[in-house]
CSV table of C-alpha atoms in Angstrom, one decimal:
chain,number,residue,atom,x,y,z
A,1,GLN,CA,51.5,21.9,-54.7
A,2,LYS,CA,54.4,19.7,-53.9
A,3,GLU,CA,57.7,21.4,-53.0
A,4,VAL,CA,59.4,19.5,-55.8
A,5,GLU,CA,57.7,18.8,-59.1
A,6,GLN,CA,59.0,16.2,-61.6
A,7,ASP,CA,57.3,14.9,-64.7
A,8,PRO,CA,57.0,11.1,-64.3
A,9,GLY,CA,57.3,10.4,-68.0
A,10,PRO,CA,58.1,7.9,-69.4
A,11,LEU,CA,60.5,9.8,-71.7
A,12,SER,CA,61.5,7.6,-74.7
A,13,VAL,CA,64.5,8.6,-76.8
A,14,PRO,CA,66.6,6.9,-79.4
A,15,GLU,CA,70.2,5.9,-78.6
A,16,GLY,CA,72.6,8.7,-79.1
A,17,ALA,CA,70.1,11.5,-78.3
A,18,ILE,CA,70.6,14.3,-75.8
A,19,VAL,CA,68.3,13.8,-72.9
A,20,SER,CA,67.0,16.7,-70.7
A,21,LEU,CA,65.5,15.8,-67.4
A,22,ASN,CA,64.0,18.6,-65.2
A,23,CYS,CA,62.6,19.5,-61.8
A,24,THR,CA,61.0,22.6,-60.5
A,25,TYR,CA,60.7,23.6,-56.9
A,26,SER,CA,59.0,26.2,-54.8
A,27,ASN,CA,61.3,26.6,-51.7
A,28,SER,CA,63.8,29.4,-52.3
A,29,ALA,CA,65.8,28.1,-49.3
A,30,PHE,CA,67.0,25.0,-51.1
A,31,GLN,CA,70.7,25.3,-51.6
A,32,TYR,CA,72.0,21.8,-52.6
A,33,PHE,CA,70.7,19.8,-55.4
A,34,MET,CA,71.2,16.1,-56.3
A,35,TRP,CA,70.3,13.7,-59.1
A,36,TYR,CA,69.9,10.0,-58.5
A,37,ARG,CA,69.6,7.2,-60.9
A,38,GLN,CA,67.5,4.2,-60.0
A,39,TYR,CA,67.5,1.0,-62.0
A,40,SER,CA,64.5,-1.3,-61.7
A,41,ARG,CA,64.5,-3.2,-58.4
A,42,LYS,CA,67.6,-1.4,-57.1
A,43,GLY,CA,68.3,1.4,-54.7
A,44,PRO,CA,68.8,5.0,-55.9
A,45,GLU,CA,72.4,5.8,-56.8
A,46,LEU,CA,73.9,9.3,-56.5
A,47,LEU,CA,74.8,10.7,-59.9
A,48,MET,CA,75.4,14.4,-59.5
A,49,TYR,CA,75.6,16.9,-56.6
A,50,THR,CA,75.7,20.7,-57.0
A,51,TYR,CA,75.6,23.4,-54.4
A,52,SER,CA,73.9,26.7,-55.2
A,53,SER,CA,73.6,27.8,-58.9
A,54,GLY,CA,75.6,26.9,-61.9
A,55,ASN,CA,76.7,23.9,-64.0
A,56,LYS,CA,78.6,20.8,-63.1
A,57,GLU,CA,79.8,18.3,-65.7
A,58,ASP,CA,80.8,14.7,-65.2
A,59,GLY,CA,81.4,12.6,-68.3
A,60,ARG,CA,78.2,12.5,-70.3
A,61,PHE,CA,76.2,14.1,-67.5
A,62,THR,CA,75.7,17.8,-66.9
A,63,ALA,CA,73.7,19.2,-64.0
A,64,GLN,CA,72.4,22.7,-64.2
A,65,VAL,CA,70.8,24.8,-61.4
A,66,ASP,CA,68.9,28.1,-62.0
A,67,LYS,CA,67.9,29.3,-58.6
A,68,SER,CA,66.3,32.5,-60.0
A,69,SER,CA,63.8,30.3,-61.9
A,70,LYS,CA,63.8,27.5,-59.3
A,71,TYR,CA,64.6,25.0,-62.0
A,72,ILE,CA,67.2,22.3,-62.2
A,73,SER,CA,68.1,20.1,-65.1
A,74,LEU,CA,70.2,17.0,-65.8
A,75,PHE,CA,71.5,16.6,-69.4
A,76,ILE,CA,72.7,13.2,-70.7
A,77,ARG,CA,74.8,13.3,-73.9
A,78,ASP,CA,75.1,10.4,-76.3
A,79,SER,CA,72.4,8.5,-74.4
A,80,GLN,CA,72.8,4.7,-74.2
A,81,PRO,CA,70.3,1.9,-73.5
A,82,SER,CA,72.1,1.4,-70.2
A,83,ASP,CA,70.9,4.9,-69.2
A,84,SER,CA,67.3,3.5,-69.1
A,85,ALA,CA,66.3,4.0,-65.5
A,86,THR,CA,64.3,6.3,-63.3
A,87,TYR,CA,66.0,9.6,-62.4
A,88,LEU,CA,65.1,11.3,-59.1
A,89,CYS,CA,66.0,14.9,-58.3
A,90,ALA,CA,66.4,15.8,-54.6
A,91,MET,CA,67.3,19.0,-52.9
A,92,GLY,CA,67.6,20.5,-49.4
A,93,LYS,CA,68.4,23.6,-47.4
A,94,GLY,CA,71.9,24.3,-46.4
A,95,GLY,CA,72.7,22.5,-43.2
A,96,SER,CA,69.6,20.3,-43.5
A,97,TYR,CA,70.1,16.5,-43.6
A,98,ILE,CA,66.6,15.8,-44.9
A,99,PRO,CA,66.5,16.3,-48.7
A,100,THR,CA,63.1,16.6,-50.5
A,101,PHE,CA,62.7,14.2,-53.4
A,102,GLY,CA,60.9,14.5,-56.7
A,103,ARG,CA,58.8,11.5,-57.8
A,104,GLY,CA,61.2,10.6,-60.5
A,105,THR,CA,61.2,10.5,-64.3
A,106,SER,CA,61.3,7.2,-66.1
A,107,LEU,CA,63.8,7.3,-69.1
A,108,ILE,CA,63.8,4.7,-71.8
A,109,VAL,CA,66.7,4.8,-74.4
A,110,HIS,CA,65.9,2.4,-77.2
A,111,PRO,CA,68.6,1.1,-79.6
B,1,ASN,CA,83.4,-1.2,-48.0
B,2,ALA,CA,79.9,-2.6,-48.4
B,3,GLY,CA,78.1,0.8,-48.1
B,4,VAL,CA,74.5,0.4,-46.9
B,5,THR,CA,73.2,-3.1,-46.5
B,6,GLN,CA,69.7,-4.3,-45.8
B,7,THR,CA,68.1,-7.6,-44.8
B,8,PRO,CA,66.0,-9.3,-45.8
B,9,LYS,CA,65.7,-8.6,-49.6
B,10,PHE,CA,62.2,-10.0,-49.8
B,11,GLN,CA,59.5,-10.7,-47.3
B,12,VAL,CA,55.9,-11.8,-47.3
B,13,LEU,CA,53.8,-11.3,-44.2
B,14,LYS,CA,50.2,-12.0,-43.2
B,15,THR,CA,48.1,-9.1,-41.8
B,16,GLY,CA,48.9,-8.7,-38.2
B,17,GLN,CA,52.3,-10.3,-38.2
B,18,SER,CA,55.3,-8.4,-37.0
B,19,MET,CA,58.8,-8.1,-38.4
B,20,THR,CA,62.0,-6.1,-38.2
B,21,LEU,CA,63.9,-4.8,-41.2
B,22,GLN,CA,67.6,-4.5,-40.6
B,23,CYS,CA,70.0,-1.9,-42.0
B,24,ALA,CA,73.7,-1.3,-41.4
B,25,GLN,CA,76.3,1.1,-42.9
B,26,ASP,CA,80.0,0.9,-42.7
B,27,MET,CA,80.8,4.5,-43.8
B,28,ASN,CA,80.8,6.0,-40.2
B,29,HIS,CA,77.9,8.2,-41.1
B,30,ASN,CA,75.9,9.9,-38.3
B,31,SER,CA,72.5,10.2,-40.0
B,32,MET,CA,70.4,7.3,-41.1
B,33,TYR,CA,67.0,7.1,-42.7
B,34,TRP,CA,64.1,4.8,-43.6
B,35,TYR,CA,62.0,5.5,-46.7
B,36,ARG,CA,59.2,3.7,-48.4
B,37,GLN,CA,58.7,3.8,-52.2
B,38,ASP,CA,55.4,3.2,-53.8
B,39,PRO,CA,54.4,3.5,-57.5
B,40,GLY,CA,53.6,7.1,-58.3
B,41,MET,CA,54.4,8.3,-54.8
B,42,GLY,CA,58.2,8.6,-54.9
B,43,LEU,CA,60.3,8.2,-51.8
B,44,ARG,CA,58.5,9.0,-48.5
B,45,LEU,CA,60.5,9.4,-45.3
B,46,ILE,CA,59.3,7.2,-42.5
B,47,TYR,CA,61.8,7.9,-39.7
B,48,TYR,CA,65.3,9.2,-39.5
B,49,SER,CA,68.1,9.3,-36.9
B,50,ALA,CA,70.3,12.3,-36.9
B,51,SER,CA,72.8,10.6,-34.7
B,52,GLU,CA,73.3,7.6,-32.4
B,53,GLY,CA,70.6,7.7,-29.7
B,54,THR,CA,68.2,10.0,-31.5
B,55,THR,CA,65.2,9.2,-33.8
B,56,ASP,CA,62.5,11.4,-35.3
B,57,LYS,CA,59.4,10.9,-37.3
B,58,GLY,CA,59.3,11.6,-41.0
B,59,GLU,CA,56.3,12.1,-43.3
B,60,VAL,CA,54.7,8.7,-42.8
B,61,PRO,CA,55.6,7.2,-39.4
B,62,ASN,CA,52.3,5.6,-38.4
B,63,GLY,CA,52.5,1.8,-38.0
B,64,TYR,CA,56.3,1.8,-37.7
B,65,ASN,CA,58.9,2.0,-35.0
B,66,VAL,CA,62.6,2.3,-35.2
B,67,SER,CA,65.7,1.6,-33.2
B,68,ARG,CA,69.2,3.2,-33.6
B,69,LEU,CA,71.1,0.4,-32.1
B,70,ASN,CA,74.5,2.0,-32.5
B,71,LYS,CA,76.2,4.2,-35.0
B,72,ARG,CA,76.2,1.5,-37.7
B,73,GLU,CA,72.7,0.0,-37.4
B,74,PHE,CA,69.2,1.4,-37.8
B,75,SER,CA,66.2,-1.0,-37.7
B,76,LEU,CA,62.6,-0.6,-38.7
B,77,ARG,CA,59.8,-2.6,-37.0
B,78,LEU,CA,56.3,-3.3,-38.1
B,79,GLU,CA,54.4,-4.4,-35.0
B,80,SER,CA,51.2,-5.4,-36.8
B,81,ALA,CA,51.6,-5.4,-40.5
B,82,ALA,CA,48.7,-4.1,-42.8
B,83,PRO,CA,48.3,-4.5,-46.5
B,84,SER,CA,48.8,-0.7,-46.8
B,85,GLN,CA,52.4,-1.3,-45.8
B,86,THR,CA,53.1,-3.4,-48.9
B,87,SER,CA,56.0,-1.4,-50.4
B,88,VAL,CA,59.7,-1.3,-51.1
B,89,TYR,CA,61.7,-0.1,-48.1
B,90,PHE,CA,65.0,1.7,-48.5
B,91,CYS,CA,67.5,2.5,-45.8
B,92,ALA,CA,69.9,5.4,-46.3
B,93,SER,CA,72.8,7.1,-44.6
B,94,MET,CA,74.2,10.5,-45.0
B,95,GLY,CA,77.8,11.5,-45.2
B,96,VAL,CA,80.6,12.7,-47.5
B,97,SER,CA,81.6,11.0,-50.7
B,98,GLY,CA,83.9,11.6,-53.6
B,99,THR,CA,80.9,12.6,-55.8
B,100,SER,CA,79.8,15.3,-53.4
B,101,GLY,CA,83.2,16.5,-52.4
B,102,ASN,CA,83.2,17.6,-48.8
B,103,THR,CA,79.5,17.8,-48.5
B,104,ASP,CA,77.1,15.4,-46.9
B,105,THR,CA,74.8,13.5,-49.2
B,106,GLN,CA,72.7,10.3,-49.0
B,107,TYR,CA,73.6,6.8,-49.9
B,108,PHE,CA,70.9,4.1,-50.3
B,109,GLY,CA,70.7,0.4,-49.6
B,110,PRO,CA,69.4,-2.1,-52.2
B,111,GLY,CA,65.9,-2.2,-50.6
B,112,THR,CA,63.5,-4.7,-49.0
B,113,ARG,CA,60.4,-5.7,-51.0
B,114,LEU,CA,57.6,-6.3,-48.5
B,115,THR,CA,54.2,-7.8,-49.3
B,116,VAL,CA,51.5,-8.0,-46.7
B,117,LEU,CA,48.6,-10.3,-47.5
């Protein structure tokens, strides 16, 4: 079992839908959690960063961390075709500079 | 502020040829990384450098060497390229950003697409 599990998709939704992207993990020592967006033929771009449990909101994006369930989520409200990309979760132990990545979920938002 | 830059963007090699992928960052970060990304495999760490003068192996180091030339630059060398090294290579650095507040996080370059025939 990989330390970080992420459904590869693709996840296809209509424009305007609320999107939920998720990762589960097995290492209870993970303390920081990140979401990256990667457009086709581009490098990953940091979207959201959270430390420990709780929610964080930034515009249409909300990141949620449930450490008791070892489960993290990224919600996208009012999804747009420009949100079509691969979303990677990543996480690491406090003080570690080597995050562990999920394999990414492909999201398609169709007009 | 260019962030993380990589050269070249594309490269085609024949089996057995050698080449060096270049990476530079202008964010004054201490840590730098090389990843490869293959379909269905996600990002896999090849080598990393926690600080200038140090390098360590990651998950898939075989067939690669690295040099941390100075704080800004971190190069990846393929001494004798093999078809299994056909991949997209990403360089990254780790440091503080506005998105992460005061906490270190990773920033990626645009990638190098390498094909080995």
